[in-house]
Every structure is written in structure tokens, then in C-alpha cells.
Amino acid sequence: MSEPPPARPAARKPLVERTEQAVLVVLALAVVAGVAYRAASYWRLGAEPLEPIPPASLTYRLNVNAADWTTLALVPGLGKTLAERIVDERKVRGGRFESLDELTAVKGIGEKTLARLRPYLFIGEPDAPGEPVEMLEGP
């Protein structure tokens, strides 16, 4: 006689039922569609434009007789070269300027440049620090 057919292994229960699989697929598709829609609307419309902030900042006036060239170079419109020239001219004058008008003796600083620099500078004793001033409108 013949042998009986081998026994079939017992059917294992799936980890996720068919209906649960369908729900997960639908949710995954919804998430992907939402991300795609958001990305498409961003690229189509572009980023939201930002409103410009009016230029205003707290300004600190520097003592021309005390500031080194690295500090003076931070003044808007001054830069490294003019700052070094101011320090060199200060040394020639014995370590101090008597008025801001004397800065016109520095090569590269004329009346127009001096007018732009005045809000940021003052003349004080060589050991006096700078002084904070009120909010000034930007350039």
C-alpha cells in the first residue's frame, strides 16, 4: 500500500489581517499625498515673503582717542585701512585728537566721510571708554 500523504503544516495566523493591511496602505498613501501636496504648493507659490525690518540698531559711540584700529574698523564706512590710518595719525599727534574735524588730516577722510562717521565717534580722554547712545536710524 501506499503511504499517506504528508501532513500539511498548520496554517499560521498572519501578523496583520487583510483589513488592517488595507487600512495601513490607505493611511500611508494619505501621508505621502499630503507631503507631496505641501511640497508642490511650496514650490509653486514659493516661500512666504518676509516683511523687511526697518534698519535701526543700538549704536555705541567710540572714543577716537582710546579705540584701537580693530575697534574703529567696526564703524560703518570706516574699514581696516582708514582705522589704521586714524591710529597712525593719532600717534603722530601725541596720542590724541582735539576735535573730530582733525580727522580730515587722515588720508581718505574728507568732509563727506567725516559727516558719515560723526554719529559713531566722539573725542574723549585717551583712557575714557565709549558711550552708548539712543537708537539711531540705520544708514
Short mmCIF file of C-alpha atoms in Angstrom, two decimals:
data_model
loop_
_atom_site.label_atom_id
_atom_site.label_comp_id
_atom_site.label_asym_id
_atom_site.label_seq_id
_atom_site.Cartn_x
_atom_site.Cartn_y
_atom_site.Cartn_z
CA MET A 1 0.00 0.00 0.00
CA SER A 2 0.96 3.48 -0.34
CA GLU A 3 1.93 5.85 2.34
CA PRO A 4 -0.49 8.51 3.39
CA PRO A 5 0.28 11.98 2.08
CA PRO A 6 2.44 14.09 4.38
CA ALA A 7 0.55 16.20 6.86
CA ARG A 8 0.09 19.82 5.91
CA PRO A 9 1.65 22.24 8.30
CA ALA A 10 -0.86 24.14 10.34
CA ALA A 11 -1.75 27.50 8.80
CA ARG A 12 -0.16 30.32 10.71
CA LYS A 13 -2.17 33.35 11.58
CA PRO A 14 -0.81 36.45 9.72
CA LEU A 15 0.67 39.22 11.86
CA VAL A 16 -1.64 41.76 10.25
CA GLU A 17 -5.07 40.88 8.96
CA ARG A 18 -6.08 41.79 5.42
CA THR A 19 -8.36 44.62 6.54
CA GLU A 20 -5.62 46.06 8.75
CA GLN A 21 -3.19 45.90 5.82
CA ALA A 22 -5.66 47.80 3.67
CA VAL A 23 -6.09 50.48 6.34
CA LEU A 24 -2.31 50.86 6.71
CA VAL A 25 -1.86 51.20 2.94
CA VAL A 26 -4.59 53.86 2.76
CA LEU A 27 -3.01 55.80 5.67
CA ALA A 28 0.46 55.60 4.10
CA LEU A 29 -0.91 56.85 0.78
CA ALA A 30 -2.68 59.72 2.56
CA VAL A 31 0.55 60.77 4.29
CA VAL A 32 2.53 60.61 1.03
CA ALA A 33 -0.18 62.59 -0.78
CA GLY A 34 -0.20 65.24 1.96
CA VAL A 35 3.58 65.63 1.85
CA ALA A 36 3.54 65.80 -1.95
CA TYR A 37 0.77 68.42 -1.91
CA ARG A 38 2.63 70.52 0.66
CA ALA A 39 5.88 70.32 -1.31
CA ALA A 40 4.14 71.17 -4.58
CA SER A 41 2.38 74.19 -3.08
CA TYR A 42 5.66 75.40 -1.58
CA TRP A 43 7.49 75.16 -4.90
CA ARG A 44 4.61 76.62 -6.87
CA LEU A 45 3.95 79.54 -4.57
CA GLY A 46 7.42 79.97 -3.14
CA ALA A 47 8.25 80.80 0.41
CA GLU A 48 6.21 83.39 2.25
CA PRO A 49 7.79 86.79 1.73
CA LEU A 50 9.18 88.33 4.87
CA GLU A 51 8.48 91.92 5.65
CA PRO A 52 11.71 93.87 5.89
CA ILE A 53 12.61 95.12 9.32
CA PRO A 54 13.42 98.82 9.37
CA PRO A 55 17.15 99.25 9.94
CA ALA A 56 17.66 100.51 13.45
CA SER A 57 20.25 99.49 15.93
CA LEU A 58 21.69 100.48 19.23
CA THR A 59 24.76 102.49 18.38
CA TYR A 60 27.80 102.75 20.57
CA ARG A 61 29.92 105.84 20.02
CA LEU A 62 33.65 105.23 20.05
CA ASN A 63 36.26 107.44 21.64
CA VAL A 64 38.68 108.19 18.79
CA ASN A 65 41.47 108.80 21.31
CA ALA A 66 41.06 105.41 23.02
CA ALA A 67 39.87 102.92 20.39
CA ASP A 68 42.36 100.65 18.67
CA TRP A 69 42.19 100.08 14.92
CA THR A 70 40.31 96.79 15.27
CA THR A 71 37.51 98.54 17.15
CA LEU A 72 37.47 101.55 14.82
CA ALA A 73 37.24 99.21 11.81
CA LEU A 74 33.78 98.14 13.05
CA VAL A 75 32.37 101.62 12.44
CA PRO A 76 30.15 101.55 9.33
CA GLY A 77 32.03 103.02 6.38
CA LEU A 78 35.43 103.04 8.06
CA GLY A 79 37.13 99.71 7.43
CA LYS A 80 40.58 98.40 8.29
CA THR A 81 42.71 100.78 6.21
CA LEU A 82 41.13 104.01 7.44
CA ALA A 83 41.07 102.71 11.01
CA GLU A 84 44.81 102.02 10.87
CA ARG A 85 45.42 105.47 9.37
CA ILE A 86 43.44 107.11 12.19
CA VAL A 87 45.54 105.30 14.81
CA ASP A 88 48.76 106.27 12.99
CA GLU A 89 47.67 109.92 12.81
CA ARG A 90 46.75 109.84 16.50
CA LYS A 91 50.28 108.66 17.32
CA VAL A 92 51.75 111.49 15.22
CA ARG A 93 49.63 113.96 17.21
CA GLY A 94 50.95 112.75 20.53
CA GLY A 95 48.18 110.27 21.27
CA ARG A 96 45.07 112.41 20.96
CA PHE A 97 42.85 114.39 18.66
CA GLU A 98 41.38 117.63 19.97
CA SER A 99 38.29 117.54 17.73
CA LEU A 100 36.66 115.28 15.17
CA ASP A 101 37.46 117.86 12.49
CA GLU A 102 41.14 116.86 12.81
CA LEU A 103 40.25 113.50 11.27
CA THR A 104 40.23 115.21 7.87
CA ALA A 105 44.05 115.15 8.13
CA VAL A 106 43.84 111.37 7.70
CA LYS A 107 44.29 110.34 4.06
CA GLY A 108 40.94 109.11 2.76
CA ILE A 109 38.75 111.07 5.19
CA GLY A 110 37.19 114.18 3.74
CA GLU A 111 34.24 116.26 4.85
CA LYS A 112 31.65 113.82 3.45
CA THR A 113 33.26 110.80 5.08
CA LEU A 114 33.62 112.67 8.36
CA ALA A 115 29.93 113.62 8.24
CA ARG A 116 29.02 109.90 7.91
CA LEU A 117 31.35 108.96 10.79
CA ARG A 118 30.31 111.66 13.28
CA PRO A 119 27.33 109.76 14.77
CA TYR A 120 29.66 106.91 15.73
CA LEU A 121 32.65 108.80 17.12
CA PHE A 122 33.48 111.28 19.86
CA ILE A 123 36.60 112.89 21.29
CA GLY A 124 37.43 111.98 24.87
CA GLU A 125 40.37 111.33 27.12
CA PRO A 126 42.68 108.55 25.90
CA ASP A 127 41.60 106.27 28.76
CA ALA A 128 37.84 107.03 28.51
CA PRO A 129 35.64 104.21 27.19
CA GLY A 130 32.99 104.57 24.52
CA GLU A 131 29.46 105.65 25.32
CA PRO A 132 26.13 104.14 24.34
CA VAL A 133 23.67 106.39 22.57
CA GLU A 134 19.98 106.13 21.79
CA MET A 135 18.58 104.13 18.94
CA LEU A 136 19.67 105.64 15.66
CA GLU A 137 18.05 105.00 12.32
CA GLY A 138 20.25 102.93 10.04
CA PRO A 139 22.10 104.32 7.02
#
